[in-house]
């Protein structure tokens, strides 16, 4: 598919450019028994499909479907098992017209998820984990989220050491963008994500959140995924990840105000409503569609 440019020359289609105007909410659908905040709630395909339908009804623009937890210390899920978890869910929700991203580090899962209807690959390793991933995404022609991390979920905690976290993350993400481009992935297919909580302390996360404009200056759309993470627990004084919804909404609005294009969240309805109110209040004054 192509889009016309001002000069009339067809430009490659971009999922990111074609998103509806305004902030986009990406709903997290973990088809896993062990995710850090919602593990086991949607690990059965029927429950996951129902949760995805709910998120669409609640206003999610994208559903991010994953079958492997990447929380610190998580063990590796073999690709065949990951695919058995997520492919029926992706196929069912794609049939409903959902825009789906697949949260995976495995090239074979990327391939099969796109065949089942996913249009975005969301890779927490920025295509570094599976050597076949960059060429696979290039060949599939889908969009991609390149997220910053160091090491793996097993090793990342000890790698949270930076000179200047904002500059280091910016530079390391640029290197991953260069790998993606060299593999033949189109620039307009790429979004980037600072990777909150992945080889980051709370102080690192806060510095990165405040400095999203520096990342946004790259021109790539920014995905922000801090929902229910430890920084929300720390700032909001809430140890239970499942009770971090309100703080996550506040952080999503902060991220959007600082240049994020997409917020990846567990609490879709709460975030969508907050974004609508914030957006309505920030918009230029006009007619009041609902004076009640
Ligand atoms: N965070 C998680 C997983 N995938 N993808 C992007 N682009 N950005 C993120 O911040 C991000 C991500 C971890 O959160 P979650 O999926 O809720 O937990 P788990 O990995 O335990 O399934």
mmCIF file of C-alpha atoms and ligand atoms in Angstrom:
data_model
loop_
_atom_site.group_PDB
_atom_site.id
_atom_site.type_symbol
_atom_site.label_atom_id
_atom_site.label_comp_id
_atom_site.label_asym_id
_atom_site.label_seq_id
_atom_site.Cartn_x
_atom_site.Cartn_y
_atom_site.Cartn_z
ATOM 1 C CA UNK A 1 0.000 0.000 0.000
ATOM 2 C CA UNK A 2 1.273 3.512 -0.729
ATOM 3 C CA UNK A 3 0.420 7.084 0.212
ATOM 4 C CA UNK A 4 0.845 10.045 -2.145
ATOM 5 C CA UNK A 5 3.410 12.650 -1.138
ATOM 6 C CA UNK A 6 2.995 16.360 -1.920
ATOM 7 C CA UNK A 7 5.074 15.833 -5.068
ATOM 8 C CA UNK A 8 2.758 13.041 -6.222
ATOM 9 C CA UNK A 9 5.441 10.391 -5.729
ATOM 10 C CA UNK A 10 4.005 7.382 -3.867
ATOM 11 C CA UNK A 11 5.588 6.965 -0.409
ATOM 12 C CA UNK A 12 5.585 3.624 1.383
ATOM 13 C CA UNK A 13 2.592 3.101 3.658
ATOM 14 C CA UNK A 14 3.322 3.827 7.331
ATOM 15 C CA UNK A 15 1.210 2.383 10.133
ATOM 16 C CA UNK A 16 2.475 5.161 12.398
ATOM 17 C CA UNK A 17 1.579 7.980 10.012
ATOM 18 C CA UNK A 18 -1.845 6.415 9.424
ATOM 19 C CA UNK A 19 -2.831 6.353 13.120
ATOM 20 C CA UNK A 20 -5.824 8.532 13.926
ATOM 21 C CA UNK A 21 -4.755 12.045 14.970
ATOM 22 C CA UNK A 22 -4.040 12.609 18.656
ATOM 23 C CA UNK A 23 -2.584 10.296 21.285
ATOM 24 C CA UNK A 24 -2.809 6.547 20.644
ATOM 25 C CA UNK A 25 -3.469 4.104 23.476
ATOM 26 C CA UNK A 26 -1.911 0.647 23.077
ATOM 27 C CA UNK A 27 -3.655 -1.926 25.271
ATOM 28 C CA UNK A 28 -1.440 -4.623 26.819
ATOM 29 C CA UNK A 29 -2.709 -8.161 26.351
ATOM 30 C CA UNK A 30 -0.390 -10.627 28.060
ATOM 31 C CA UNK A 31 -1.304 -14.214 27.191
ATOM 32 C CA UNK A 32 1.043 -15.427 29.919
ATOM 33 C CA UNK A 33 0.803 -17.090 33.316
ATOM 34 C CA UNK A 34 3.556 -14.937 34.848
ATOM 35 C CA UNK A 35 3.522 -11.287 33.676
ATOM 36 C CA UNK A 36 4.468 -8.900 36.470
ATOM 37 C CA UNK A 37 1.096 -7.228 36.993
ATOM 38 C CA UNK A 38 -1.558 -9.241 35.188
ATOM 39 C CA UNK A 39 -0.029 -12.708 34.752
ATOM 40 C CA UNK A 40 -2.625 -15.470 34.665
ATOM 41 C CA UNK A 41 -5.613 -13.160 34.119
ATOM 42 C CA UNK A 42 -5.746 -13.638 30.344
ATOM 43 C CA UNK A 43 -3.618 -16.711 29.691
ATOM 44 C CA UNK A 44 -6.521 -18.712 28.298
ATOM 45 C CA UNK A 45 -7.269 -17.791 24.627
ATOM 46 C CA UNK A 46 -10.996 -17.176 25.197
ATOM 47 C CA UNK A 47 -10.284 -14.872 28.153
ATOM 48 C CA UNK A 48 -7.592 -13.048 26.157
ATOM 49 C CA UNK A 49 -9.900 -12.548 23.156
ATOM 50 C CA UNK A 50 -12.635 -11.223 25.458
ATOM 51 C CA UNK A 51 -10.154 -8.863 27.149
ATOM 52 C CA UNK A 52 -9.010 -7.649 23.709
ATOM 53 C CA UNK A 53 -12.613 -6.996 22.620
ATOM 54 C CA UNK A 54 -13.138 -5.025 25.818
ATOM 55 C CA UNK A 55 -10.018 -2.932 25.160
ATOM 56 C CA UNK A 56 -11.224 -2.156 21.626
ATOM 57 C CA UNK A 57 -14.641 -1.139 22.963
ATOM 58 C CA UNK A 58 -12.879 0.992 25.569
ATOM 59 C CA UNK A 59 -11.008 2.909 22.860
ATOM 60 C CA UNK A 60 -7.629 1.206 22.405
ATOM 61 C CA UNK A 61 -6.041 2.125 19.062
ATOM 62 C CA UNK A 62 -3.559 -0.787 19.134
ATOM 63 C CA UNK A 63 -3.570 -4.136 20.965
ATOM 64 C CA UNK A 64 -0.098 -5.346 21.994
ATOM 65 C CA UNK A 65 -0.264 -9.119 22.310
ATOM 66 C CA UNK A 66 2.557 -11.072 23.948
ATOM 67 C CA UNK A 67 3.147 -14.646 25.080
ATOM 68 C CA UNK A 68 6.406 -14.248 27.016
ATOM 69 C CA UNK A 69 6.939 -12.196 30.165
ATOM 70 C CA UNK A 70 10.047 -10.006 30.059
ATOM 71 C CA UNK A 71 9.907 -8.936 33.714
ATOM 72 C CA UNK A 72 13.273 -8.989 35.507
ATOM 73 C CA UNK A 73 14.358 -12.596 36.040
ATOM 74 C CA UNK A 74 11.684 -14.100 33.733
ATOM 75 C CA UNK A 75 12.600 -17.415 32.148
ATOM 76 C CA UNK A 76 12.632 -17.927 28.393
ATOM 77 C CA UNK A 77 9.500 -19.259 26.681
ATOM 78 C CA UNK A 78 10.243 -21.471 23.631
ATOM 79 C CA UNK A 79 8.898 -19.854 20.411
ATOM 80 C CA UNK A 80 6.549 -22.797 19.736
ATOM 81 C CA UNK A 81 4.880 -22.311 23.114
ATOM 82 C CA UNK A 82 4.796 -18.531 22.686
ATOM 83 C CA UNK A 83 3.094 -19.005 19.307
ATOM 84 C CA UNK A 84 0.575 -21.511 20.656
ATOM 85 C CA UNK A 85 -0.428 -18.910 23.254
ATOM 86 C CA UNK A 86 -0.813 -15.882 21.020
ATOM 87 C CA UNK A 87 -1.594 -16.898 17.418
ATOM 88 C CA UNK A 88 -5.277 -17.831 18.007
ATOM 89 C CA UNK A 89 -5.748 -14.591 19.945
ATOM 90 C CA UNK A 90 -4.110 -12.483 17.219
ATOM 91 C CA UNK A 91 -6.162 -14.195 14.483
ATOM 92 C CA UNK A 92 -9.465 -13.714 16.321
ATOM 93 C CA UNK A 93 -8.852 -10.044 17.163
ATOM 94 C CA UNK A 94 -7.460 -9.255 13.683
ATOM 95 C CA UNK A 95 -10.715 -10.631 12.244
ATOM 96 C CA UNK A 96 -12.506 -7.957 14.287
ATOM 97 C CA UNK A 97 -10.383 -5.310 12.546
ATOM 98 C CA UNK A 98 -8.003 -4.606 15.452
ATOM 99 C CA UNK A 99 -4.615 -3.021 14.761
ATOM 100 C CA UNK A 100 -2.310 -5.526 16.455
ATOM 101 C CA UNK A 101 1.292 -5.436 17.542
ATOM 102 C CA UNK A 102 3.039 -8.619 18.564
ATOM 103 C CA UNK A 103 5.310 -8.319 21.595
ATOM 104 C CA UNK A 104 8.070 -10.794 20.788
ATOM 105 C CA UNK A 105 11.829 -11.191 20.426
ATOM 106 C CA UNK A 106 11.612 -14.255 18.146
ATOM 107 C CA UNK A 107 11.766 -13.960 14.347
ATOM 108 C CA UNK A 108 9.639 -17.092 13.772
ATOM 109 C CA UNK A 109 6.938 -15.622 16.027
ATOM 110 C CA UNK A 110 7.110 -12.287 14.173
ATOM 111 C CA UNK A 111 6.607 -14.134 10.897
ATOM 112 C CA UNK A 112 3.641 -16.194 12.068
ATOM 113 C CA UNK A 113 2.024 -13.345 13.984
ATOM 114 C CA UNK A 114 2.077 -11.121 10.893
ATOM 115 C CA UNK A 115 0.599 -13.997 8.860
ATOM 116 C CA UNK A 116 -2.157 -14.208 11.507
ATOM 117 C CA UNK A 117 -2.941 -10.482 11.174
ATOM 118 C CA UNK A 118 -0.474 -8.473 13.303
ATOM 119 C CA UNK A 119 0.844 -5.330 11.587
ATOM 120 C CA UNK A 120 3.436 -4.163 14.099
ATOM 121 C CA UNK A 121 6.361 -6.020 15.678
ATOM 122 C CA UNK A 122 7.152 -4.778 19.196
ATOM 123 C CA UNK A 123 10.561 -6.115 20.208
ATOM 124 C CA UNK A 124 11.931 -5.260 23.672
ATOM 125 C CA UNK A 125 15.406 -6.144 22.382
ATOM 126 C CA UNK A 126 15.131 -3.763 19.388
ATOM 127 C CA UNK A 127 15.720 -6.729 17.024
ATOM 128 C CA UNK A 128 18.963 -7.721 18.813
ATOM 129 C CA UNK A 129 17.858 -10.969 20.482
ATOM 130 C CA UNK A 130 17.210 -13.079 17.377
ATOM 131 C CA UNK A 131 19.815 -12.601 14.629
ATOM 132 C CA UNK A 132 17.120 -13.271 12.010
ATOM 133 C CA UNK A 133 14.812 -10.517 13.316
ATOM 134 C CA UNK A 134 16.030 -7.456 11.341
ATOM 135 C CA UNK A 135 15.824 -9.224 7.955
ATOM 136 C CA UNK A 136 12.503 -10.811 8.920
ATOM 137 C CA UNK A 137 10.878 -7.460 9.752
ATOM 138 C CA UNK A 138 12.334 -5.945 6.562
ATOM 139 C CA UNK A 139 10.890 -8.780 4.472
ATOM 140 C CA UNK A 140 7.498 -8.671 6.197
ATOM 141 C CA UNK A 141 7.286 -4.910 5.560
ATOM 142 C CA UNK A 142 5.470 -4.373 8.852
ATOM 143 C CA UNK A 143 5.945 -1.558 11.366
ATOM 144 C CA UNK A 144 8.301 -2.050 14.298
ATOM 145 C CA UNK A 145 8.860 -0.717 17.825
ATOM 146 C CA UNK A 146 12.558 -0.663 18.731
ATOM 147 C CA UNK A 147 12.765 -0.630 22.523
ATOM 148 C CA UNK A 148 15.934 0.124 24.455
ATOM 149 C CA UNK A 149 17.264 -2.441 26.868
ATOM 150 C CA UNK A 150 20.597 -3.897 27.877
ATOM 151 C CA UNK A 151 21.240 -7.611 28.298
ATOM 152 C CA UNK A 152 18.248 -9.882 28.800
ATOM 153 C CA UNK A 153 15.522 -10.020 31.444
ATOM 154 C CA UNK A 154 17.868 -12.326 33.381
ATOM 155 C CA UNK A 155 20.865 -9.975 33.284
ATOM 156 C CA UNK A 156 19.460 -6.461 32.795
ATOM 157 C CA UNK A 157 19.276 -5.415 36.450
ATOM 158 C CA UNK A 158 23.052 -5.444 36.816
ATOM 159 C CA UNK A 159 23.461 -3.384 33.614
ATOM 160 C CA UNK A 160 21.599 -0.302 34.900
ATOM 161 C CA UNK A 161 24.770 1.807 35.014
ATOM 162 C CA UNK A 162 24.953 4.927 32.845
ATOM 163 C CA UNK A 163 27.123 8.023 32.472
ATOM 164 C CA UNK A 164 24.227 10.169 31.270
ATOM 165 C CA UNK A 165 21.188 7.918 30.975
ATOM 166 C CA UNK A 166 19.359 10.114 28.452
ATOM 167 C CA UNK A 167 22.371 10.474 26.156
ATOM 168 C CA UNK A 168 23.364 6.804 26.529
ATOM 169 C CA UNK A 169 19.846 5.536 25.727
ATOM 170 C CA UNK A 170 19.554 7.950 22.795
ATOM 171 C CA UNK A 171 22.888 6.747 21.384
ATOM 172 C CA UNK A 172 22.190 3.040 21.926
ATOM 173 C CA UNK A 173 18.737 3.366 20.341
ATOM 174 C CA UNK A 174 20.270 5.195 17.352
ATOM 175 C CA UNK A 175 22.595 2.240 16.885
ATOM 176 C CA UNK A 176 19.582 -0.126 16.797
ATOM 177 C CA UNK A 177 17.819 2.180 14.311
ATOM 178 C CA UNK A 178 20.955 2.010 12.134
ATOM 179 C CA UNK A 179 20.849 -1.808 12.222
ATOM 180 C CA UNK A 180 17.172 -1.773 11.246
ATOM 181 C CA UNK A 181 17.763 0.614 8.351
ATOM 182 C CA UNK A 182 20.773 -1.386 7.150
ATOM 183 C CA UNK A 183 18.576 -4.501 7.079
ATOM 184 C CA UNK A 184 16.167 -2.699 4.747
ATOM 185 C CA UNK A 185 13.449 -1.626 7.181
ATOM 186 C CA UNK A 186 11.865 1.616 5.953
ATOM 187 C CA UNK A 187 12.425 4.645 8.224
ATOM 188 C CA UNK A 188 8.702 5.354 8.330
ATOM 189 C CA UNK A 189 8.088 1.839 9.715
ATOM 190 C CA UNK A 190 10.121 2.587 12.864
ATOM 191 C CA UNK A 191 8.987 3.797 16.291
ATOM 192 C CA UNK A 192 11.310 3.949 19.313
ATOM 193 C CA UNK A 193 10.798 3.368 23.032
ATOM 194 C CA UNK A 194 13.165 4.201 25.927
ATOM 195 C CA UNK A 195 12.287 0.911 27.632
ATOM 196 C CA UNK A 196 11.237 1.985 31.113
ATOM 197 C CA UNK A 197 12.326 -0.562 33.717
ATOM 198 C CA UNK A 198 14.590 -2.504 31.334
ATOM 199 C CA UNK A 199 18.104 -2.054 32.770
ATOM 200 C CA UNK A 200 16.851 1.165 34.417
ATOM 201 C CA UNK A 201 16.381 2.246 38.021
ATOM 202 C CA UNK A 202 13.489 4.502 39.026
ATOM 203 C CA UNK A 203 15.799 7.524 38.804
ATOM 204 C CA UNK A 204 16.732 6.510 35.252
ATOM 205 C CA UNK A 205 13.056 6.086 34.318
ATOM 206 C CA UNK A 206 12.165 9.512 35.710
ATOM 207 C CA UNK A 207 15.074 11.201 33.896
ATOM 208 C CA UNK A 208 14.052 9.515 30.632
ATOM 209 C CA UNK A 209 10.392 10.415 31.031
ATOM 210 C CA UNK A 210 11.313 14.082 31.578
ATOM 211 C CA UNK A 211 13.610 13.960 28.552
ATOM 212 C CA UNK A 212 11.218 12.377 26.053
ATOM 213 C CA UNK A 213 11.390 15.583 23.950
ATOM 214 C CA UNK A 214 15.084 14.819 23.322
ATOM 215 C CA UNK A 215 14.156 11.376 21.970
ATOM 216 C CA UNK A 216 11.208 12.783 20.014
ATOM 217 C CA UNK A 217 13.647 15.142 18.265
ATOM 218 C CA UNK A 218 14.862 12.074 16.339
ATOM 219 C CA UNK A 219 11.629 12.305 14.333
ATOM 220 C CA UNK A 220 10.632 8.710 15.093
ATOM 221 C CA UNK A 221 7.307 8.259 16.899
ATOM 222 C CA UNK A 222 7.818 7.524 20.606
ATOM 223 C CA UNK A 223 6.135 4.628 22.389
ATOM 224 C CA UNK A 224 6.065 4.951 26.186
ATOM 225 C CA UNK A 225 5.433 1.915 28.393
ATOM 226 C CA UNK A 226 5.677 2.739 32.084
ATOM 227 C CA UNK A 227 2.256 1.351 33.046
ATOM 228 C CA UNK A 228 2.200 -0.254 36.534
ATOM 229 C CA UNK A 229 6.005 -0.477 36.665
ATOM 230 C CA UNK A 230 8.125 -0.050 39.788
ATOM 231 C CA UNK A 231 8.565 3.702 39.258
ATOM 232 C CA UNK A 232 4.783 4.120 39.545
ATOM 233 C CA UNK A 233 4.899 2.037 42.723
ATOM 234 C CA UNK A 234 7.776 4.131 44.052
ATOM 235 C CA UNK A 235 6.283 7.568 43.286
ATOM 236 C CA UNK A 236 2.708 6.496 44.063
ATOM 237 C CA UNK A 237 3.663 4.565 47.205
ATOM 238 C CA UNK A 238 1.826 1.464 46.040
ATOM 239 C CA UNK A 239 3.581 -1.924 46.292
ATOM 240 C CA UNK A 240 0.838 -3.883 44.477
ATOM 241 C CA UNK A 241 1.257 -3.546 40.659
ATOM 242 C CA UNK A 242 -2.455 -4.244 40.111
ATOM 243 C CA UNK A 243 -3.296 -1.110 42.167
ATOM 244 C CA UNK A 244 -1.051 1.253 40.173
ATOM 245 C CA UNK A 245 -3.708 2.251 37.589
ATOM 246 C CA UNK A 246 -4.192 5.885 38.700
ATOM 247 C CA UNK A 247 -0.461 6.579 38.864
ATOM 248 C CA UNK A 248 -0.020 4.925 35.467
ATOM 249 C CA UNK A 249 -2.659 7.226 33.984
ATOM 250 C CA UNK A 250 -0.804 10.258 35.392
ATOM 251 C CA UNK A 251 2.454 8.992 33.878
ATOM 252 C CA UNK A 252 0.775 8.342 30.506
ATOM 253 C CA UNK A 253 -0.493 11.938 30.380
ATOM 254 C CA UNK A 254 2.981 13.199 31.364
ATOM 255 C CA UNK A 255 4.545 11.101 28.582
ATOM 256 C CA UNK A 256 2.068 12.385 25.996
ATOM 257 C CA UNK A 257 2.708 15.957 27.091
ATOM 258 C CA UNK A 258 6.439 15.344 26.598
ATOM 259 C CA UNK A 259 6.213 13.989 23.056
ATOM 260 C CA UNK A 260 5.051 10.355 23.217
ATOM 261 C CA UNK A 261 2.832 9.328 20.305
ATOM 262 C CA UNK A 262 1.686 6.001 21.785
ATOM 263 C CA UNK A 263 1.204 4.984 25.415
ATOM 264 C CA UNK A 264 1.332 1.253 26.191
ATOM 265 C CA UNK A 265 -1.014 0.618 29.119
ATOM 266 C CA UNK A 266 -2.811 -2.069 31.111
ATOM 267 C CA UNK A 267 -5.730 0.180 32.145
ATOM 268 C CA UNK A 268 -7.195 1.097 28.764
ATOM 269 C CA UNK A 269 -10.534 2.625 29.715
ATOM 270 C CA UNK A 270 -9.058 4.773 32.480
ATOM 271 C CA UNK A 271 -6.260 6.003 30.192
ATOM 272 C CA UNK A 272 -8.547 6.658 27.211
ATOM 273 C CA UNK A 273 -10.926 8.709 29.353
ATOM 274 C CA UNK A 274 -8.082 10.698 30.920
ATOM 275 C CA UNK A 275 -6.531 11.343 27.490
ATOM 276 C CA UNK A 276 -9.890 12.509 26.105
ATOM 277 C CA UNK A 277 -10.387 14.948 28.968
ATOM 278 C CA UNK A 278 -6.795 16.209 28.811
ATOM 279 C CA UNK A 279 -7.020 16.572 25.028
ATOM 280 C CA UNK A 280 -10.388 18.326 25.256
ATOM 281 C CA UNK A 281 -9.072 20.761 27.835
ATOM 282 C CA UNK A 282 -5.915 21.449 25.827
ATOM 283 C CA UNK A 283 -7.729 21.981 22.491
ATOM 284 C CA UNK A 284 -8.508 25.439 21.153
ATOM 285 C CA UNK A 285 -11.841 26.742 22.502
ATOM 286 C CA UNK A 286 -14.804 25.789 20.312
ATOM 287 C CA UNK A 287 -18.446 24.787 20.527
ATOM 288 C CA UNK A 288 -19.405 22.657 23.554
ATOM 289 C CA UNK A 289 -20.840 19.400 22.164
ATOM 290 C CA UNK A 290 -22.230 18.375 25.546
ATOM 291 C CA UNK A 291 -23.154 21.298 27.787
ATOM 292 C CA UNK A 292 -24.305 18.910 30.543
HETATM 293 N N1 LIG B 1 7.276 -3.382 28.710
HETATM 294 C C1 LIG B 1 6.983 -4.679 28.874
HETATM 295 C C2 LIG B 1 6.801 -5.513 27.759
HETATM 296 N N2 LIG B 1 6.884 -5.026 26.512
HETATM 297 N N3 LIG B 1 7.214 -3.202 25.046
HETATM 298 C C3 LIG B 1 7.476 -1.911 24.862
HETATM 299 N N4 LIG B 1 7.538 -1.403 23.607
HETATM 300 N N5 LIG B 1 7.678 -1.053 25.906
HETATM 301 C C4 LIG B 1 7.637 -1.487 27.201
HETATM 302 O O1 LIG B 1 7.861 -0.673 28.131
HETATM 303 C C5 LIG B 1 7.356 -2.870 27.440
HETATM 304 C C6 LIG B 1 7.148 -3.717 26.321
HETATM 305 C C7 LIG B 1 6.815 -5.225 30.254
HETATM 306 O O2 LIG B 1 5.492 -5.033 30.707
HETATM 307 P P1 LIG B 1 4.360 -6.167 30.679
HETATM 308 O O3 LIG B 1 4.138 -6.655 29.288
HETATM 309 O O4 LIG B 1 3.143 -5.663 31.347
HETATM 310 O O5 LIG B 1 4.925 -7.299 31.607
HETATM 311 P P2 LIG B 1 5.599 -8.709 31.331
HETATM 312 O O6 LIG B 1 6.840 -8.463 30.509
HETATM 313 O O7 LIG B 1 5.883 -9.257 32.692
HETATM 314 O O8 LIG B 1 4.611 -9.540 30.535
#
